[in-house]
GROMACS .gro file of C-alpha atoms in nm:
model
  352
    1MET     CA    1   0.000   0.000   0.000
    2ILE     CA    2   0.127   0.346  -0.085
    3SER     CA    3   0.241   0.539   0.223
    4LEU     CA    4   0.117   0.886   0.319
    5ARG     CA    5   0.465   1.023   0.247
    6GLN     CA    6   0.465   0.866  -0.100
    7ALA     CA    7   0.116   0.996  -0.173
    8LEU     CA    8   0.206   1.347  -0.069
    9SER     CA    9   0.529   1.321  -0.267
   10VAL     CA   10   0.340   1.234  -0.586
   11CYS     CA   11   0.093   1.519  -0.531
   12ALA     CA   12   0.373   1.764  -0.471
   13VAL     CA   13   0.572   1.654  -0.774
   14PHE     CA   14   0.301   1.638  -1.036
   15GLY     CA   15   0.103   1.928  -0.893
   16LEU     CA   16   0.397   2.164  -0.911
   17ALA     CA   17   0.493   2.047  -1.257
   18ALA     CA   18   0.143   2.077  -1.400
   19ALA     CA   19   0.007   2.402  -1.260
   20ALA     CA   20   0.119   2.754  -1.202
   21PRO     CA   21  -0.065   2.958  -0.937
   22ALA     CA   22  -0.360   3.149  -1.073
   23THR     CA   23  -0.308   3.521  -1.097
   24THR     CA   24  -0.616   3.595  -0.890
   25ARG     CA   25  -0.553   3.337  -0.622
   26LEU     CA   26  -0.304   3.532  -0.416
   27GLN     CA   27  -0.414   3.887  -0.489
   28ARG     CA   28  -0.601   3.920  -0.162
   29ARG     CA   29  -0.570   4.037   0.193
   30GLU     CA   30  -0.692   3.743   0.397
   31ALA     CA   31  -0.553   3.569   0.701
   32LEU     CA   32  -0.287   3.303   0.672
   33PRO     CA   33  -0.421   2.945   0.670
   34ASP     CA   34  -0.473   2.793   1.013
   35TYR     CA   35  -0.214   2.524   0.948
   36ALA     CA   36   0.056   2.790   0.908
   37ILE     CA   37   0.009   2.869   1.277
   38THR     CA   38  -0.079   2.522   1.408
   39TYR     CA   39   0.243   2.368   1.273
   40ALA     CA   40   0.471   2.672   1.306
   41PRO     CA   41   0.823   2.602   1.437
   42TRP     CA   42   0.887   2.610   1.810
   43THR     CA   43   1.225   2.779   1.823
   44TYR     CA   44   1.503   2.786   2.080
   45LEU     CA   45   1.755   3.069   2.085
   46TYR     CA   46   2.096   2.983   2.227
   47SER     CA   47   2.124   3.032   2.604
   48GLY     CA   48   2.424   3.262   2.559
   49GLU     CA   49   2.280   3.462   2.268
   50ALA     CA   50   2.384   3.829   2.262
   51TYR     CA   51   2.208   3.946   1.942
   52PHE     CA   52   1.834   3.895   1.961
   53PRO     CA   53   1.547   3.911   1.709
   54SER     CA   54   1.487   4.264   1.580
   55ASP     CA   55   1.191   4.463   1.455
   56ILE     CA   56   1.253   4.580   1.098
   57THR     CA   57   1.109   4.924   1.185
   58THR     CA   58   1.364   4.971   1.464
   59HIS     CA   59   1.642   4.859   1.230
   60LEU     CA   60   1.535   5.103   0.959
   61ALA     CA   61   1.525   5.386   1.211
   62ASN     CA   62   1.894   5.334   1.283
   63VAL     CA   63   2.045   5.299   0.936
   64ILE     CA   64   2.154   5.530   0.656
   65PRO     CA   65   2.099   5.445   0.287
   66GLU     CA   66   2.438   5.440   0.115
   67VAL     CA   67   2.587   5.354  -0.223
   68ASN     CA   68   2.965   5.313  -0.247
   69TYR     CA   69   2.996   5.448   0.108
   70THR     CA   70   2.812   5.770   0.010
   71ALA     CA   71   2.499   5.861   0.205
   72LEU     CA   72   2.174   5.918   0.017
   73GLY     CA   73   1.985   6.032   0.325
   74ALA     CA   74   1.998   6.077   0.699
   75SER     CA   75   1.960   5.820   0.975
   76GLY     CA   76   1.597   5.713   0.994
   77SER     CA   77   1.513   5.847   0.648
   78VAL     CA   78   1.421   5.496   0.527
   79THR     CA   79   1.086   5.356   0.639
   80VAL     CA   80   0.892   5.039   0.564
   81ASP     CA   81   0.680   5.227   0.311
   82THR     CA   82   0.973   5.398   0.135
   83LEU     CA   83   1.222   5.112   0.135
   84ASN     CA   84   1.129   4.980  -0.210
   85THR     CA   85   1.178   5.324  -0.365
   86TYR     CA   86   1.553   5.274  -0.321
   87ASN     CA   87   1.770   5.104  -0.580
   88SER     CA   88   1.894   4.751  -0.515
   89SER     CA   89   2.251   4.887  -0.504
   90VAL     CA   90   2.177   5.057  -0.170
   91TYR     CA   91   2.324   4.931   0.157
   92LEU     CA   92   2.140   5.004   0.483
   93THR     CA   93   2.443   5.126   0.675
   94ALA     CA   94   2.459   5.147   1.054
   95ALA     CA   95   2.428   5.505   1.179
   96THR     CA   96   2.625   5.415   1.492
   97THR     CA   97   2.932   5.194   1.529
   98PRO     CA   98   2.811   4.831   1.540
   99SER     CA   99   3.108   4.708   1.743
  100ASP     CA  100   2.998   4.940   2.025
  101ASN     CA  101   2.686   4.721   2.055
  102PRO     CA  102   2.424   4.999   2.063
  103ALA     CA  103   2.081   4.891   2.188
  104TRP     CA  104   1.930   4.857   1.841
  105ILE     CA  105   2.211   4.618   1.742
  106THR     CA  106   2.179   4.384   2.041
  107SER     CA  107   1.798   4.414   2.037
  108THR     CA  108   1.748   4.298   2.393
  109TYR     CA  109   1.386   4.413   2.355
  110GLY     CA  110   1.352   4.115   2.120
  111LYS     CA  111   1.459   3.855   2.377
  112PRO     CA  112   1.151   3.636   2.429
  113ASP     CA  113   0.984   3.641   2.770
  114SER     CA  114   0.896   3.337   2.979
  115ASN     CA  115   0.600   3.269   2.749
  116GLY     CA  116   0.814   3.274   2.436
  117VAL     CA  117   0.688   3.613   2.322
  118SER     CA  118   0.944   3.838   2.152
  119GLY     CA  119   0.902   4.214   2.128
  120ALA     CA  120   1.033   4.184   1.771
  121PRO     CA  121   0.775   4.063   1.519
  122GLY     CA  122   0.870   3.776   1.292
  123THR     CA  123   0.766   3.761   0.928
  124ILE     CA  124   0.548   3.477   0.797
  125ILE     CA  125   0.494   3.447   0.422
  126ALA     CA  126   0.262   3.192   0.259
  127VAL     CA  127   0.326   3.096  -0.104
  128GLU     CA  128   0.068   2.888  -0.292
  129LYS     CA  129   0.237   2.675  -0.555
  130ASN     CA  130  -0.084   2.515  -0.687
  131SER     CA  131  -0.425   2.403  -0.563
  132THR     CA  132  -0.273   2.153  -0.316
  133THR     CA  133   0.078   2.271  -0.229
  134THR     CA  134   0.167   2.574  -0.016
  135ASP     CA  135   0.506   2.672   0.123
  136VAL     CA  136   0.502   2.875   0.445
  137PHE     CA  137   0.817   3.072   0.527
  138TYR     CA  138   0.899   3.181   0.881
  139PHE     CA  139   1.158   3.458   0.853
  140HIS     CA  140   1.377   3.563   1.145
  141PHE     CA  141   1.544   3.904   1.132
  142TYR     CA  142   1.832   4.021   1.351
  143SER     CA  143   2.010   4.355   1.333
  144TYR     CA  144   2.350   4.190   1.375
  145ASN     CA  145   2.525   3.868   1.283
  146TYR     CA  146   2.822   3.762   1.493
  147GLY     CA  147   3.015   3.522   1.273
  148GLY     CA  148   3.228   3.362   1.543
  149LYS     CA  149   3.597   3.276   1.559
  150VAL     CA  150   3.832   3.049   1.370
  151LEU     CA  151   4.149   2.977   1.569
  152GLY     CA  152   4.069   3.281   1.784
  153ILE     CA  153   4.012   3.518   1.490
  154ASN     CA  154   3.672   3.677   1.421
  155PHE     CA  155   3.516   3.632   1.076
  156ASP     CA  156   3.188   3.705   0.899
  157ASP     CA  157   3.039   3.977   1.121
  158HIS     CA  158   2.776   4.189   0.947
  159VAL     CA  159   2.488   4.428   1.010
  160GLY     CA  160   2.150   4.273   0.933
  161ASP     CA  161   2.073   3.901   0.930
  162TRP     CA  162   1.786   3.715   0.760
  163GLU     CA  163   1.733   3.344   0.823
  164HIS     CA  164   1.427   3.130   0.767
  165VAL     CA  165   1.245   2.803   0.819
  166MET     CA  166   1.011   2.682   0.543
  167ILE     CA  167   0.743   2.416   0.578
  168ARG     CA  168   0.589   2.260   0.269
  169PHE     CA  169   0.223   2.167   0.310
  170VAL     CA  170   0.031   1.936   0.078
  171SER     CA  171  -0.345   1.963   0.122
  172GLY     CA  172  -0.282   2.130   0.457
  173VAL     CA  173  -0.061   1.846   0.583
  174PRO     CA  174   0.309   1.912   0.660
  175TYR     CA  175   0.531   1.723   0.416
  176ALA     CA  176   0.887   1.851   0.473
  177ILE     CA  177   1.079   2.131   0.641
  178TYR     CA  178   1.378   2.339   0.532
  179LEU     CA  179   1.614   2.514   0.776
  180SER     CA  180   1.837   2.791   0.642
  181GLU     CA  181   2.197   2.778   0.762
  182HIS     CA  182   2.390   3.087   0.654
  183SER     CA  183   2.433   3.051   0.275
  184ALA     CA  184   2.312   2.688   0.274
  185GLY     CA  185   2.051   2.484   0.458
  186SER     CA  186   1.908   2.141   0.540
  187ALA     CA  187   1.576   1.980   0.445
  188TYR     CA  188   1.407   1.700   0.640
  189TYR     CA  189   1.096   1.491   0.601
  190TRP     CA  190   0.840   1.607   0.853
  191ASP     CA  191   0.818   1.285   1.051
  192VAL     CA  192   1.190   1.277   1.142
  193MET     CA  193   1.174   1.604   1.337
  194THR     CA  194   1.121   1.630   1.712
  195PHE     CA  195   0.810   1.813   1.826
  196ASN     CA  196   0.654   2.031   2.093
  197GLY     CA  197   0.298   1.913   2.046
  198LYS     CA  198   0.235   1.951   1.671
  199ARG     CA  199   0.516   2.200   1.624
  200PRO     CA  200   0.865   2.106   1.501
  201ILE     CA  201   1.148   2.209   1.733
  202THR     CA  202   1.425   2.416   1.577
  203TYR     CA  203   1.742   2.557   1.728
  204VAL     CA  204   1.913   2.886   1.641
  205GLY     CA  205   2.291   2.899   1.634
  206ASN     CA  206   2.479   3.133   1.867
  207GLY     CA  207   2.542   3.473   1.709
  208GLY     CA  208   2.509   3.368   1.345
  209HIS     CA  209   2.145   3.257   1.383
  210ALA     CA  210   2.148   2.959   1.146
  211ASN     CA  211   1.866   2.710   1.206
  212TYR     CA  212   1.920   2.347   1.303
  213ALA     CA  213   1.711   2.043   1.389
  214THR     CA  214   1.921   1.938   1.689
  215ALA     CA  215   2.098   2.090   1.987
  216GLY     CA  216   2.476   2.079   2.018
  217LYS     CA  217   2.777   2.156   1.801
  218GLN     CA  218   2.687   2.218   1.438
  219GLU     CA  219   2.974   2.207   1.190
  220TYR     CA  220   2.951   2.389   0.858
  221THR     CA  221   3.150   2.533   0.567
  222ILE     CA  222   3.503   2.444   0.680
  223ALA     CA  223   3.614   2.088   0.747
  224LEU     CA  224   3.769   1.949   1.065
  225GLY     CA  225   3.532   2.147   1.284
  226LEU     CA  226   3.723   2.474   1.252
  227VAL     CA  227   3.394   2.660   1.210
  228ALA     CA  228   3.092   2.554   1.412
  229ASP     CA  229   2.764   2.688   1.544
  230THR     CA  230   2.642   2.602   1.892
  231THR     CA  231   2.278   2.540   1.974
  232ASP     CA  232   2.085   2.447   2.287
  233ALA     CA  233   1.736   2.463   2.434
  234GLY     CA  234   1.801   2.809   2.575
  235THR     CA  235   1.529   3.071   2.532
  236PRO     CA  236   1.206   2.949   2.368
  237TRP     CA  237   1.064   3.170   2.094
  238ASP     CA  238   0.707   3.137   1.966
  239MET     CA  239   0.685   3.354   1.653
  240THR     CA  240   0.311   3.298   1.620
  241GLN     CA  241   0.249   3.535   1.910
  242ASN     CA  242   0.403   3.835   1.732
  243TYR     CA  243   0.440   3.848   1.354
  244ARG     CA  244   0.364   4.022   1.027
  245GLY     CA  245   0.183   3.793   0.782
  246TYR     CA  246   0.184   3.802   0.401
  247TRP     CA  247   0.096   3.615   0.086
  248TYR     CA  248   0.337   3.600  -0.206
  249ASP     CA  249   0.211   3.545  -0.561
  250THR     CA  250   0.473   3.368  -0.772
  251SER     CA  251   0.300   3.452  -1.100
  252SER     CA  252   0.298   3.829  -1.048
  253GLY     CA  253   0.591   3.855  -0.807
  254THR     CA  254   0.384   4.060  -0.563
  255PHE     CA  255   0.315   4.050  -0.190
  256SER     CA  256  -0.012   4.120  -0.011
  257VAL     CA  257  -0.087   4.175   0.356
  258ALA     CA  258  -0.245   3.882   0.540
  259GLY     CA  259  -0.255   4.034   0.889
  260GLY     CA  260  -0.049   3.935   1.189
  261ALA     CA  261  -0.043   3.919   1.566
  262SER     CA  262   0.048   4.158   1.849
  263THR     CA  263   0.295   4.436   1.758
  264GLY     CA  264   0.353   4.288   1.414
  265GLY     CA  265  -0.017   4.287   1.339
  266SER     CA  266  -0.075   4.643   1.457
  267GLU     CA  267   0.231   4.777   1.272
  268GLU     CA  268   0.144   4.587   0.956
  269ALA     CA  269  -0.209   4.730   0.954
  270ASN     CA  270  -0.062   5.070   0.866
  271GLU     CA  271   0.205   4.945   0.623
  272THR     CA  272   0.218   4.828   0.264
  273ALA     CA  273   0.379   4.498   0.167
  274ASP     CA  274   0.609   4.660  -0.089
  275TRP     CA  275   0.911   4.660   0.145
  276LEU     CA  276   0.938   4.288   0.080
  277LEU     CA  277   1.013   4.358  -0.287
  278TRP     CA  278   1.332   4.547  -0.210
  279GLU     CA  279   1.645   4.366  -0.333
  280GLY     CA  280   1.916   4.571  -0.163
  281ALA     CA  281   2.135   4.488   0.137
  282TRP     CA  282   2.002   4.509   0.492
  283GLY     CA  283   2.342   4.604   0.632
  284ASP     CA  284   2.669   4.783   0.564
  285GLN     CA  285   2.879   4.732   0.255
  286GLN     CA  286   3.190   4.530   0.337
  287TYR     CA  287   3.430   4.769   0.507
  288PRO     CA  288   3.754   4.863   0.333
  289SER     CA  289   4.085   4.750   0.483
  290SER     CA  290   4.131   5.099   0.630
  291TYR     CA  291   3.828   5.052   0.859
  292PRO     CA  292   3.930   4.992   1.225
  293GLY     CA  293   3.929   4.622   1.299
  294GLN     CA  294   3.883   4.511   0.939
  295TYR     CA  295   4.107   4.238   0.801
  296CYS     CA  296   4.081   3.966   0.541
  297ILE     CA  297   4.264   3.635   0.532
  298ALA     CA  298   4.239   3.473   0.191
  299SER     CA  299   3.874   3.535   0.099
  300GLU     CA  300   3.743   3.551   0.457
  301CYS     CA  301   3.699   3.891   0.625
  302HIS     CA  302   3.612   4.012   0.971
  303TYR     CA  303   3.336   4.244   0.848
  304VAL     CA  304   3.135   4.149   0.539
  305SER     CA  305   2.839   4.300   0.357
  306GLY     CA  306   2.487   4.272   0.492
  307PRO     CA  307   2.238   4.024   0.340
  308THR     CA  308   1.948   4.061   0.102
  309GLY     CA  309   1.592   4.013   0.228
  310PRO     CA  310   1.316   3.751   0.189
  311VAL     CA  311   1.249   3.817  -0.180
  312ALA     CA  312   1.597   3.688  -0.263
  313LYS     CA  313   1.547   3.353  -0.086
  314ASN     CA  314   1.379   3.175  -0.379
  315LEU     CA  315   1.022   3.196  -0.254
  316GLY     CA  316   0.908   3.036  -0.577
  317ARG     CA  317   1.128   2.728  -0.533
  318THR     CA  318   1.005   2.398  -0.671
  319THR     CA  319   1.210   2.179  -0.439
  320VAL     CA  320   1.204   2.215  -0.063
  321CYS     CA  321   1.554   2.364  -0.062
  322GLN     CA  322   1.646   2.725  -0.132
  323ASN     CA  323   1.887   2.598  -0.396
  324ASP     CA  324   1.677   2.385  -0.629
  325ASP     CA  325   1.979   2.205  -0.773
  326GLY     CA  326   2.040   1.867  -0.613
  327CYS     CA  327   1.804   1.914  -0.319
  328THR     CA  328   1.817   1.626  -0.071
  329ILE     CA  329   1.547   1.575   0.190
  330PHE     CA  330   1.707   1.392   0.481
  331THR     CA  331   1.558   1.099   0.668
  332ASP     CA  332   1.793   1.135   0.964
  333ILE     CA  333   1.768   1.437   1.192
  334ASN     CA  334   2.145   1.439   1.235
  335ASP     CA  335   2.218   1.487   0.864
  336LEU     CA  336   2.337   1.820   0.723
  337THR     CA  337   2.360   1.946   0.365
  338THR     CA  338   2.733   2.000   0.417
  339GLN     CA  339   2.782   1.624   0.462
  340ALA     CA  340   2.812   1.383   0.168
  341LYS     CA  341   2.474   1.214   0.202
  342LYS     CA  342   2.305   1.012  -0.071
  343LYS     CA  343   1.937   1.023  -0.151
  344ARG     CA  344   1.736   0.708  -0.098
  345ASP     CA  345   1.654   0.505  -0.407
  346GLY     CA  346   1.323   0.611  -0.552
  347ASP     CA  347   1.305   0.946  -0.372
  348LEU     CA  348   1.174   1.242  -0.568
  349GLU     CA  349   1.317   1.524  -0.359
  350SER     CA  350   1.518   1.671  -0.647
  351ILE     CA  351   1.198   1.766  -0.829
  352ILE     CA  352   0.948   1.815  -0.547
   0.00000   0.00000   0.00000
């Protein structure tokens, strides 16, 4: 007998291949589907975290739009509603020195309370791929990324940090989950995750905020464990209690407001969704070698450029992974995309 996973896999594969989302389907301002909240990730920030979730409005109030290190406006001149009027070559540059750890950089207001509620709204985006398949993205934003140390030397610090978890639903049932990890990520079948009730448990790495399915030492990028993230069940974060919600239409490339919760919901009620279309950098341009504390060893630098936002994370992906090429959905919670893992015979994850 065909298994539920196999049935959902077939629906996901042939549904995505056969149908593009109707133009009218996503051009609306309705609430996110209930399953987007019911099965939302239950997230743990690292117990020693120093850079907490941030509100995009607070971030924008403390940056200067720059191109080639030349200011185009004053601090606070960029708002949610004006962001997409700026060219994609713009960098949102810190108005105060990041290494001094000003309050907006550390975002202690965003540290979740004992109930898991953060003062910084998350961003949830639902993307219908066809009549049965919907991807729901849970975006985390932080005003600073601490890259960590290699042999005692700091690398990869930058202003602004976007990471995300994506859950693929088929007919409202969770099928698989993707966890972004810096410039890569890992995908897992739903049933291999651990859960808090119906919600998959995810762990955020210390400082760099990559997402993982397990607690402990998480190796990435460089072999022999020279670079690693650390996760634990530190501070619980329930994004569903404070978020901005949106729909994204892959056919038109537009966003619409779906409503949110708490601060995110009240702020979003007076905002447009156009800020999500902006393709520029949410942090400083990589500092020149003359900048205090800047250094580069080979191609790795202490301070690097800030990241692009949600629109650049392949919201229209056909596979579960952000990079559609060679996507592997793991069956073991301890697997990572940086390891040489083979797909199971007969799996269809490369085209789902």
